[in-house]
């Protein structure tokens, strides 16, 4: 069964009173000896703060006076004593304003009914930190009215502050009387600006009043009323009242000017409230309005009714009977709205939360009191949304009821689990529908029965401490295979015997890598309850989590499939200490940090504190080295996980660390930043850095750590040296970042001027050296062969005499020595080194069938000439056969060239068609590519970057 998302604590005393409320000699108008107590929040116009340091409460107690309390620090701020016979007419109002950098001004108003009807104002000014500079001034004025005051409001909370003054423009006090009179007094109560009755002149009794800004009322109450035109100007506010006339309730909206002397209040809306239930119970109704949504709540002795004022004609949206008290004459005694659809109702014996939207009871808390005493009970009057705290009073003093918002993970069920439940019939596309009647219901019931059976078998295996049986049952339920361990056998087929102690080992599970089964929450929670146990809290130590049963394959499946959640544990906190207590070597903790997908910031911080705390027990011997390795890895993983949280969360978590631990973390992050900015790669000694290697993560964590420590902590921890070191490291890191940005701009400028249509072949120095060596070897072999042939020719050849008839006329007899046949080959090497070196180089490369280039471009091949020529812009990467990790466009970063010897364009390397006939060296020279100056320039820039 699903549980409520909110829980109530039992009422507890926040500030005690000097005496119980019913123990007084003064009598009220009804001749009752019970005193009245009123509470209201203090309106603050100070600087906004993220904490609850400014949450204050003002109280008025009959026979005592007016007190100001700080709820966050549970201390008294100010106290204004009055006569013992004083009674108050309504709740007081107080506001605090920051007038200077170190000074504040408090103004508190209270309406008295006895000993005489008057309004009292206390104005307290604190100009500095010294107590001697505080001044308190009291003013009072008689109301001169026979009717009681039902509502007062300080208009300075709505008005604007003057430019050259500490007061507020047109500020003052708005007073509403039970007979319908509305009065506006000045700040010091010495001037009455107006006193009017707005609306009907019939006898009226105002039972409820509240105010809101005109902008808020325009968006809610008057959102569908085109006949009412009001502006969003802060010069006006809306006063909402509920009056009783002749056994009927009437709602009225009045436009009240904030600036005194300009206008008078005027009526905007007035109508009769419809009733629900018994009309004779109208005399004991309590009201409360939620202005942002325009919802009005009415509580009678038997019904809770909700009115929607955002409609054109307000009507009843919900009306349901409430839970009655057990006493003979008890009834609901207070109504407090806490949200748009949630209200708190108190009786003499319990506090109840009702959800008016779904007409349901959300939570309740019992009140321990004597039911026969009609003065007992809790009266809740104020709700502090920043603290989820409802404040009121009882016979003992100012009490509070704490609301606890429960997490969704602790609920017993989800909405998705309820889909299909209660379905009588499911239509299936078949002619035999009767066969599939209640098919979904039977399927859900079978799944629940199977899950219950599996949980029972798992509990049985847990009681017997049989890990193998536990994982066998779990593997069968999730649909994975249990891998049997092979048994060694002898060549004859007999089992090999071993003289050793048999140790049972858990079998591994063959987990599918493609998909995992999403398990039901109740199954996962039952398994985690068997693995982890929560100890009871004692006076010596709080409740903590303990890992008492460790099925490795089951936990591996839950972690890798994402079914493991810390919200399903017996305790939502304490996972890291539990893993440390189970495995002091930190192997299990590292495994969880590596595998677990979701982990709260408090658990991550616990892992960081574990690694940095000097109280962590380190094993001795060889285990200490392994321990240090695991601890360093856990610290690295924890810092990376913590950097994923928002900055305010990280700062808040760092503030909970001890000062020494936080100082150590700052020094480690500073050292990491320094190592990231070091140009010497050998300067990073093994084990001296955190291994984060991300300047953004390091700077974010270092900033959060410094913010968490604060300037006060820096002074106490020798922060001057720390800040100086951080400043130097940050300066170095900024210089490196600037250099990187400049280098990035240089590369972008180079690549911007590259003609990406042309391709060039890149040749590395290693490949050129290898090719030269190969060419030299081939030339040496050819030279040796030619030398042998030359010697043979010289032995056979002799002198030859040319006939005179074969010569010109003027010639004479001439004897010529025949050149050996090998002589022309002696100049071949010279020609190769001069003009034919490139051809020999390319020939050698073609024999080896490799594409020369940078070692990171060995897998890069060229694109076809047609694809290069047909596009005016760079060719898409999908057309290239390989991608280069050096140049931004891969193979497109190469360019075509023209052979300077033939002045003709040649083909791209790798574009040979199969079956083409071999070509000689000269034609190959005309059709090959070699490196050009552009490629050399890009390669040199890349070498500088690397």
PDB file of C-alpha atoms in Angstrom, residues 576-831:
ATOM      1  CA  UNK A 576      30.063   4.113   2.413  1.00  0.00           C
ATOM      2  CA  UNK A 577      30.804   3.410   6.128  1.00  0.00           C
ATOM      3  CA  UNK A 578      29.024   0.066   5.809  1.00  0.00           C
ATOM      4  CA  UNK A 579      31.211  -0.974   2.870  1.00  0.00           C
ATOM      5  CA  UNK A 580      34.326   0.137   4.765  1.00  0.00           C
ATOM      6  CA  UNK A 581      33.389  -1.910   7.824  1.00  0.00           C
ATOM      7  CA  UNK A 582      32.759  -4.957   5.635  1.00  0.00           C
ATOM      8  CA  UNK A 583      35.949  -4.675   3.562  1.00  0.00           C
ATOM      9  CA  UNK A 584      38.735  -2.578   5.131  1.00  0.00           C
ATOM     10  CA  UNK A 585      40.886  -3.071   1.996  1.00  0.00           C
ATOM     11  CA  UNK A 586      38.571  -0.649   0.101  1.00  0.00           C
ATOM     12  CA  UNK A 587      38.166  -3.030  -2.865  1.00  0.00           C
ATOM     13  CA  UNK A 588      34.390  -3.309  -2.400  1.00  0.00           C
ATOM     14  CA  UNK A 589      33.979   0.436  -1.929  1.00  0.00           C
ATOM     15  CA  UNK A 590      35.925   1.136  -5.126  1.00  0.00           C
ATOM     16  CA  UNK A 591      33.760  -1.361  -6.999  1.00  0.00           C
ATOM     17  CA  UNK A 592      30.571   0.351  -5.817  1.00  0.00           C
ATOM     18  CA  UNK A 593      31.861   3.813  -6.731  1.00  0.00           C
ATOM     19  CA  UNK A 594      32.837   2.598 -10.190  1.00  0.00           C
ATOM     20  CA  UNK A 595      29.580   0.752 -10.916  1.00  0.00           C
ATOM     21  CA  UNK A 596      26.784   2.486  -8.989  1.00  0.00           C
ATOM     22  CA  UNK A 597      25.061   5.002 -11.260  1.00  0.00           C
ATOM     23  CA  UNK A 598      23.219   7.151  -8.697  1.00  0.00           C
ATOM     24  CA  UNK A 599      24.822   8.234  -5.438  1.00  0.00           C
ATOM     25  CA  UNK A 600      23.909  11.146  -3.185  1.00  0.00           C
ATOM     26  CA  UNK A 601      26.315  13.971  -2.476  1.00  0.00           C
ATOM     27  CA  UNK A 602      26.505  13.022   1.216  1.00  0.00           C
ATOM     28  CA  UNK A 603      27.709   9.506   0.341  1.00  0.00           C
ATOM     29  CA  UNK A 604      30.311  10.886  -2.065  1.00  0.00           C
ATOM     30  CA  UNK A 605      31.514  13.289   0.607  1.00  0.00           C
ATOM     31  CA  UNK A 606      31.745  10.397   3.086  1.00  0.00           C
ATOM     32  CA  UNK A 607      34.082   8.610   0.662  1.00  0.00           C
ATOM     33  CA  UNK A 608      36.235  11.741   0.342  1.00  0.00           C
ATOM     34  CA  UNK A 609      36.390  12.159   4.109  1.00  0.00           C
ATOM     35  CA  UNK A 610      37.316   8.497   4.453  1.00  0.00           C
ATOM     36  CA  UNK A 611      40.281   8.949   2.123  1.00  0.00           C
ATOM     37  CA  UNK A 612      41.529  12.148   3.773  1.00  0.00           C
ATOM     38  CA  UNK A 613      40.787  11.366   7.428  1.00  0.00           C
ATOM     39  CA  UNK A 614      43.881  10.576   9.527  1.00  0.00           C
ATOM     40  CA  UNK A 615      41.816   8.159  11.634  1.00  0.00           C
ATOM     41  CA  UNK A 616      41.432   5.702   8.748  1.00  0.00           C
ATOM     42  CA  UNK A 617      43.150   2.426   9.687  1.00  0.00           C
ATOM     43  CA  UNK A 618      45.894   1.490   7.212  1.00  0.00           C
ATOM     44  CA  UNK A 619      46.980  -2.181   7.077  1.00  0.00           C
ATOM     45  CA  UNK A 620      50.628  -3.112   7.510  1.00  0.00           C
ATOM     46  CA  UNK A 621      53.012  -4.908   5.175  1.00  0.00           C
ATOM     47  CA  UNK A 622      52.330  -5.427   1.506  1.00  0.00           C
ATOM     48  CA  UNK A 623      48.620  -4.732   1.977  1.00  0.00           C
ATOM     49  CA  UNK A 624      49.405  -1.107   2.745  1.00  0.00           C
ATOM     50  CA  UNK A 625      50.596  -0.506  -0.836  1.00  0.00           C
ATOM     51  CA  UNK A 626      47.394  -1.983  -2.274  1.00  0.00           C
ATOM     52  CA  UNK A 627      45.373   0.026   0.243  1.00  0.00           C
ATOM     53  CA  UNK A 628      47.016   3.280  -0.850  1.00  0.00           C
ATOM     54  CA  UNK A 629      46.320   2.477  -4.509  1.00  0.00           C
ATOM     55  CA  UNK A 630      42.621   1.837  -3.808  1.00  0.00           C
ATOM     56  CA  UNK A 631      42.349   4.924  -1.620  1.00  0.00           C
ATOM     57  CA  UNK A 632      43.842   7.141  -4.340  1.00  0.00           C
ATOM     58  CA  UNK A 633      41.428   5.727  -6.915  1.00  0.00           C
ATOM     59  CA  UNK A 634      38.451   6.198  -4.563  1.00  0.00           C
ATOM     60  CA  UNK A 635      39.452   9.807  -3.965  1.00  0.00           C
ATOM     61  CA  UNK A 636      39.702  10.437  -7.707  1.00  0.00           C
ATOM     62  CA  UNK A 637      36.318   8.838  -8.435  1.00  0.00           C
ATOM     63  CA  UNK A 638      34.668  10.695  -5.556  1.00  0.00           C
ATOM     64  CA  UNK A 639      35.963  14.072  -6.705  1.00  0.00           C
ATOM     65  CA  UNK A 640      34.770  13.439 -10.250  1.00  0.00           C
ATOM     66  CA  UNK A 641      31.333  12.416  -8.962  1.00  0.00           C
ATOM     67  CA  UNK A 642      31.122  15.424  -6.647  1.00  0.00           C
ATOM     68  CA  UNK A 643      31.950  17.825  -9.484  1.00  0.00           C
ATOM     69  CA  UNK A 644      28.729  16.750 -11.235  1.00  0.00           C
ATOM     70  CA  UNK A 645      26.577  18.288  -8.462  1.00  0.00           C
ATOM     71  CA  UNK A 646      25.568  21.983  -8.460  1.00  0.00           C
ATOM     72  CA  UNK A 647      28.032  24.417  -6.931  1.00  0.00           C
ATOM     73  CA  UNK A 648      25.812  25.327  -3.913  1.00  0.00           C
ATOM     74  CA  UNK A 649      25.465  21.639  -3.064  1.00  0.00           C
ATOM     75  CA  UNK A 650      29.231  21.113  -3.246  1.00  0.00           C
ATOM     76  CA  UNK A 651      29.891  24.136  -1.037  1.00  0.00           C
ATOM     77  CA  UNK A 652      27.296  22.957   1.488  1.00  0.00           C
ATOM     78  CA  UNK A 653      28.842  19.495   1.619  1.00  0.00           C
ATOM     79  CA  UNK A 654      32.366  20.901   2.013  1.00  0.00           C
ATOM     80  CA  UNK A 655      31.195  23.010   4.945  1.00  0.00           C
ATOM     81  CA  UNK A 656      30.379  19.827   6.868  1.00  0.00           C
ATOM     82  CA  UNK A 657      33.986  18.631   6.630  1.00  0.00           C
ATOM     83  CA  UNK A 658      36.403  19.222   9.519  1.00  0.00           C
ATOM     84  CA  UNK A 659      38.712  22.188   9.091  1.00  0.00           C
ATOM     85  CA  UNK A 660      41.866  20.039   8.862  1.00  0.00           C
ATOM     86  CA  UNK A 661      40.322  17.755   6.235  1.00  0.00           C
ATOM     87  CA  UNK A 662      39.099  20.714   4.174  1.00  0.00           C
ATOM     88  CA  UNK A 663      42.522  22.371   4.383  1.00  0.00           C
ATOM     89  CA  UNK A 664      44.194  19.145   3.216  1.00  0.00           C
ATOM     90  CA  UNK A 665      41.752  18.887   0.297  1.00  0.00           C
ATOM     91  CA  UNK A 666      42.538  22.474  -0.739  1.00  0.00           C
ATOM     92  CA  UNK A 667      46.260  21.712  -0.770  1.00  0.00           C
ATOM     93  CA  UNK A 668      45.712  18.559  -2.823  1.00  0.00           C
ATOM     94  CA  UNK A 669      43.602  20.433  -5.364  1.00  0.00           C
ATOM     95  CA  UNK A 670      46.197  23.203  -5.468  1.00  0.00           C
ATOM     96  CA  UNK A 671      48.917  20.631  -6.153  1.00  0.00           C
ATOM     97  CA  UNK A 672      46.739  19.072  -8.856  1.00  0.00           C
ATOM     98  CA  UNK A 673      46.275  22.457 -10.516  1.00  0.00           C
ATOM     99  CA  UNK A 674      50.016  23.050 -10.364  1.00  0.00           C
ATOM    100  CA  UNK A 675      50.766  19.655 -11.931  1.00  0.00           C
ATOM    101  CA  UNK A 676      48.242  20.264 -14.709  1.00  0.00           C
ATOM    102  CA  UNK A 677      50.052  23.482 -15.562  1.00  0.00           C
ATOM    103  CA  UNK A 678      53.532  21.953 -15.588  1.00  0.00           C
ATOM    104  CA  UNK A 679      55.323  21.746 -18.929  1.00  0.00           C
ATOM    105  CA  UNK A 680      57.649  18.986 -17.732  1.00  0.00           C
ATOM    106  CA  UNK A 681      55.867  15.661 -18.090  1.00  0.00           C
ATOM    107  CA  UNK A 682      58.403  14.001 -15.824  1.00  0.00           C
ATOM    108  CA  UNK A 683      57.593  16.444 -13.044  1.00  0.00           C
ATOM    109  CA  UNK A 684      54.390  14.521 -12.242  1.00  0.00           C
ATOM    110  CA  UNK A 685      55.674  11.930  -9.842  1.00  0.00           C
ATOM    111  CA  UNK A 686      53.620   8.808  -9.432  1.00  0.00           C
ATOM    112  CA  UNK A 687      51.226   9.069  -6.492  1.00  0.00           C
ATOM    113  CA  UNK A 688      51.790  12.787  -5.914  1.00  0.00           C
ATOM    114  CA  UNK A 689      48.685  13.982  -7.789  1.00  0.00           C
ATOM    115  CA  UNK A 690      44.976  13.146  -7.652  1.00  0.00           C
ATOM    116  CA  UNK A 691      44.832  12.016 -11.264  1.00  0.00           C
ATOM    117  CA  UNK A 692      41.807  14.138 -12.165  1.00  0.00           C
ATOM    118  CA  UNK A 693      43.578  15.677 -15.188  1.00  0.00           C
ATOM    119  CA  UNK A 694      40.712  18.068 -15.965  1.00  0.00           C
ATOM    120  CA  UNK A 695      41.389  21.713 -15.277  1.00  0.00           C
ATOM    121  CA  UNK A 696      37.682  22.577 -15.169  1.00  0.00           C
ATOM    122  CA  UNK A 697      36.910  19.976 -12.503  1.00  0.00           C
ATOM    123  CA  UNK A 698      39.914  20.993 -10.426  1.00  0.00           C
ATOM    124  CA  UNK A 699      39.106  24.716 -10.565  1.00  0.00           C
ATOM    125  CA  UNK A 700      35.423  24.176  -9.727  1.00  0.00           C
ATOM    126  CA  UNK A 701      36.222  21.989  -6.716  1.00  0.00           C
ATOM    127  CA  UNK A 702      38.979  24.325  -5.550  1.00  0.00           C
ATOM    128  CA  UNK A 703      36.636  27.323  -5.773  1.00  0.00           C
ATOM    129  CA  UNK A 704      33.933  25.479  -3.831  1.00  0.00           C
ATOM    130  CA  UNK A 705      36.431  24.407  -1.157  1.00  0.00           C
ATOM    131  CA  UNK A 706      37.727  27.955  -0.680  1.00  0.00           C
ATOM    132  CA  UNK A 707      34.155  29.283  -0.487  1.00  0.00           C
ATOM    133  CA  UNK A 708      33.270  26.620   2.065  1.00  0.00           C
ATOM    134  CA  UNK A 709      36.214  27.461   4.304  1.00  0.00           C
ATOM    135  CA  UNK A 710      35.587  31.219   4.162  1.00  0.00           C
ATOM    136  CA  UNK A 711      37.935  33.999   5.110  1.00  0.00           C
ATOM    137  CA  UNK A 712      37.669  33.187   8.808  1.00  0.00           C
ATOM    138  CA  UNK A 713      38.767  29.624   8.222  1.00  0.00           C
ATOM    139  CA  UNK A 714      41.598  30.796   5.991  1.00  0.00           C
ATOM    140  CA  UNK A 715      42.949  33.016   8.741  1.00  0.00           C
ATOM    141  CA  UNK A 716      42.809  30.221  11.323  1.00  0.00           C
ATOM    142  CA  UNK A 717      44.373  27.648   8.975  1.00  0.00           C
ATOM    143  CA  UNK A 718      47.277  29.812   7.850  1.00  0.00           C
ATOM    144  CA  UNK A 719      45.380  30.936   4.823  1.00  0.00           C
ATOM    145  CA  UNK A 720      47.869  33.597   3.733  1.00  0.00           C
ATOM    146  CA  UNK A 721      50.327  31.028   2.423  1.00  0.00           C
ATOM    147  CA  UNK A 722      47.502  28.935   0.977  1.00  0.00           C
ATOM    148  CA  UNK A 723      45.954  31.865  -0.875  1.00  0.00           C
ATOM    149  CA  UNK A 724      49.356  32.964  -2.163  1.00  0.00           C
ATOM    150  CA  UNK A 725      50.066  29.476  -3.508  1.00  0.00           C
ATOM    151  CA  UNK A 726      46.622  29.255  -5.092  1.00  0.00           C
ATOM    152  CA  UNK A 727      47.122  32.652  -6.712  1.00  0.00           C
ATOM    153  CA  UNK A 728      50.445  31.622  -8.227  1.00  0.00           C
ATOM    154  CA  UNK A 729      49.062  28.322  -9.529  1.00  0.00           C
ATOM    155  CA  UNK A 730      46.013  30.032 -10.980  1.00  0.00           C
ATOM    156  CA  UNK A 731      48.238  32.592 -12.724  1.00  0.00           C
ATOM    157  CA  UNK A 732      50.308  29.786 -14.241  1.00  0.00           C
ATOM    158  CA  UNK A 733      47.190  27.938 -15.358  1.00  0.00           C
ATOM    159  CA  UNK A 734      45.791  31.100 -16.940  1.00  0.00           C
ATOM    160  CA  UNK A 735      49.015  31.680 -18.838  1.00  0.00           C
ATOM    161  CA  UNK A 736      48.881  28.148 -20.225  1.00  0.00           C
ATOM    162  CA  UNK A 737      45.241  28.591 -21.195  1.00  0.00           C
ATOM    163  CA  UNK A 738      46.111  31.816 -23.004  1.00  0.00           C
ATOM    164  CA  UNK A 739      48.912  30.055 -24.883  1.00  0.00           C
ATOM    165  CA  UNK A 740      46.560  27.269 -25.883  1.00  0.00           C
ATOM    166  CA  UNK A 741      44.011  29.799 -27.136  1.00  0.00           C
ATOM    167  CA  UNK A 742      46.666  31.580 -29.167  1.00  0.00           C
ATOM    168  CA  UNK A 743      47.876  28.289 -30.631  1.00  0.00           C
ATOM    169  CA  UNK A 744      44.310  27.365 -31.481  1.00  0.00           C
ATOM    170  CA  UNK A 745      43.900  30.665 -33.313  1.00  0.00           C
ATOM    171  CA  UNK A 746      47.139  30.071 -35.199  1.00  0.00           C
ATOM    172  CA  UNK A 747      46.004  26.640 -36.377  1.00  0.00           C
ATOM    173  CA  UNK A 748      42.599  27.966 -37.388  1.00  0.00           C
ATOM    174  CA  UNK A 749      44.254  30.726 -39.392  1.00  0.00           C
ATOM    175  CA  UNK A 750      46.546  28.218 -41.145  1.00  0.00           C
ATOM    176  CA  UNK A 751      43.697  25.881 -42.015  1.00  0.00           C
ATOM    177  CA  UNK A 752      41.563  28.781 -43.202  1.00  0.00           C
ATOM    178  CA  UNK A 753      44.013  29.520 -46.025  1.00  0.00           C
ATOM    179  CA  UNK A 754      44.395  25.880 -47.108  1.00  0.00           C
ATOM    180  CA  UNK A 755      43.072  24.942 -50.545  1.00  0.00           C
ATOM    181  CA  UNK A 756      41.281  21.726 -49.600  1.00  0.00           C
ATOM    182  CA  UNK A 757      40.779  20.719 -53.257  1.00  0.00           C
ATOM    183  CA  UNK A 758      44.450  19.930 -53.724  1.00  0.00           C
ATOM    184  CA  UNK A 759      46.034  16.825 -52.286  1.00  0.00           C
ATOM    185  CA  UNK A 760      49.624  16.188 -51.295  1.00  0.00           C
ATOM    186  CA  UNK A 761      51.356  13.029 -50.262  1.00  0.00           C
ATOM    187  CA  UNK A 762      53.109  13.224 -46.918  1.00  0.00           C
ATOM    188  CA  UNK A 763      56.334  11.333 -46.388  1.00  0.00           C
ATOM    189  CA  UNK A 764      57.809  10.775 -42.931  1.00  0.00           C
ATOM    190  CA  UNK A 765      61.526  10.881 -42.190  1.00  0.00           C
ATOM    191  CA  UNK A 766      61.548   7.202 -41.209  1.00  0.00           C
ATOM    192  CA  UNK A 767      59.980   6.155 -44.502  1.00  0.00           C
ATOM    193  CA  UNK A 768      62.385   8.369 -46.506  1.00  0.00           C
ATOM    194  CA  UNK A 769      65.349   6.815 -44.701  1.00  0.00           C
ATOM    195  CA  UNK A 770      64.024   3.313 -45.318  1.00  0.00           C
ATOM    196  CA  UNK A 771      63.425   4.088 -48.976  1.00  0.00           C
ATOM    197  CA  UNK A 772      66.928   5.564 -49.370  1.00  0.00           C
ATOM    198  CA  UNK A 773      68.430   2.459 -47.793  1.00  0.00           C
ATOM    199  CA  UNK A 774      66.463   0.244 -50.152  1.00  0.00           C
ATOM    200  CA  UNK A 775      67.547   2.285 -53.202  1.00  0.00           C
ATOM    201  CA  UNK A 776      71.197   2.177 -52.143  1.00  0.00           C
ATOM    202  CA  UNK A 777      71.055  -1.600 -51.751  1.00  0.00           C
ATOM    203  CA  UNK A 778      69.533  -2.009 -55.226  1.00  0.00           C
ATOM    204  CA  UNK A 779      72.168   0.294 -56.770  1.00  0.00           C
ATOM    205  CA  UNK A 780      75.029  -1.562 -55.048  1.00  0.00           C
ATOM    206  CA  UNK A 781      73.800  -4.876 -56.433  1.00  0.00           C
ATOM    207  CA  UNK A 782      73.503  -3.451 -59.963  1.00  0.00           C
ATOM    208  CA  UNK A 783      76.962  -1.881 -59.705  1.00  0.00           C
ATOM    209  CA  UNK A 784      78.541  -5.174 -58.700  1.00  0.00           C
ATOM    210  CA  UNK A 785      76.918  -6.954 -61.645  1.00  0.00           C
ATOM    211  CA  UNK A 786      78.073  -4.260 -64.074  1.00  0.00           C
ATOM    212  CA  UNK A 787      81.636  -4.406 -62.726  1.00  0.00           C
ATOM    213  CA  UNK A 788      81.788  -8.151 -63.433  1.00  0.00           C
ATOM    214  CA  UNK A 789      80.498  -7.622 -66.972  1.00  0.00           C
ATOM    215  CA  UNK A 790      83.052  -4.856 -67.572  1.00  0.00           C
ATOM    216  CA  UNK A 791      85.992  -7.077 -66.631  1.00  0.00           C
ATOM    217  CA  UNK A 792      84.780  -9.773 -69.042  1.00  0.00           C
ATOM    218  CA  UNK A 793      84.478  -7.292 -71.892  1.00  0.00           C
ATOM    219  CA  UNK A 794      87.966  -5.868 -71.333  1.00  0.00           C
ATOM    220  CA  UNK A 795      89.531  -9.310 -71.585  1.00  0.00           C
ATOM    221  CA  UNK A 796      87.883 -10.043 -74.951  1.00  0.00           C
ATOM    222  CA  UNK A 797      88.078  -6.635 -76.514  1.00  0.00           C
ATOM    223  CA  UNK A 798      91.183  -5.326 -78.377  1.00  0.00           C
ATOM    224  CA  UNK A 799      92.349  -2.372 -80.494  1.00  0.00           C
ATOM    225  CA  UNK A 800      90.368  -1.816 -83.749  1.00  0.00           C
ATOM    226  CA  UNK A 801      91.763   0.044 -86.848  1.00  0.00           C
ATOM    227  CA  UNK A 802      89.312   2.119 -88.863  1.00  0.00           C
ATOM    228  CA  UNK A 803      89.630   2.107 -92.656  1.00  0.00           C
ATOM    229  CA  UNK A 804      90.589   5.434 -94.295  1.00  0.00           C
ATOM    230  CA  UNK A 805      87.829   5.059 -96.828  1.00  0.00           C
ATOM    231  CA  UNK A 806      85.241   5.379 -94.106  1.00  0.00           C
ATOM    232  CA  UNK A 807      86.592   8.759 -92.895  1.00  0.00           C
ATOM    233  CA  UNK A 808      86.229  12.298 -94.338  1.00  0.00           C
ATOM    234  CA  UNK A 809      88.712  13.420 -96.985  1.00  0.00           C
ATOM    235  CA  UNK A 810      90.583  15.781 -94.752  1.00  0.00           C
ATOM    236  CA  UNK A 811      90.931  13.146 -92.117  1.00  0.00           C
ATOM    237  CA  UNK A 812      94.003  11.141 -91.444  1.00  0.00           C
ATOM    238  CA  UNK A 813      94.522   7.656 -90.116  1.00  0.00           C
ATOM    239  CA  UNK A 814      93.199   7.377 -86.529  1.00  0.00           C
ATOM    240  CA  UNK A 815      93.342   4.622 -83.956  1.00  0.00           C
ATOM    241  CA  UNK A 816      90.359   4.528 -81.486  1.00  0.00           C
ATOM    242  CA  UNK A 817      90.079   2.451 -78.333  1.00  0.00           C
ATOM    243  CA  UNK A 818      86.619   0.898 -77.915  1.00  0.00           C
ATOM    244  CA  UNK A 819      84.778   1.892 -74.696  1.00  0.00           C
ATOM    245  CA  UNK A 820      83.786  -0.952 -72.448  1.00  0.00           C
ATOM    246  CA  UNK A 821      80.102  -1.715 -72.353  1.00  0.00           C
ATOM    247  CA  UNK A 822      79.862  -1.061 -68.601  1.00  0.00           C
ATOM    248  CA  UNK A 823      81.171   2.500 -68.679  1.00  0.00           C
ATOM    249  CA  UNK A 824      77.762   4.182 -69.233  1.00  0.00           C
ATOM    250  CA  UNK A 825      76.502   2.537 -66.058  1.00  0.00           C
ATOM    251  CA  UNK A 826      79.099   4.348 -63.919  1.00  0.00           C
ATOM    252  CA  UNK A 827      77.138   7.619 -64.241  1.00  0.00           C
ATOM    253  CA  UNK A 828      73.806   5.977 -63.444  1.00  0.00           C
ATOM    254  CA  UNK A 829      74.145   6.515 -59.724  1.00  0.00           C
ATOM    255  CA  UNK A 830      74.855  10.185 -60.304  1.00  0.00           C
ATOM    256  CA  UNK A 831      71.699  10.523 -62.363  1.00  0.00           C
TER     257      UNK A 831
END
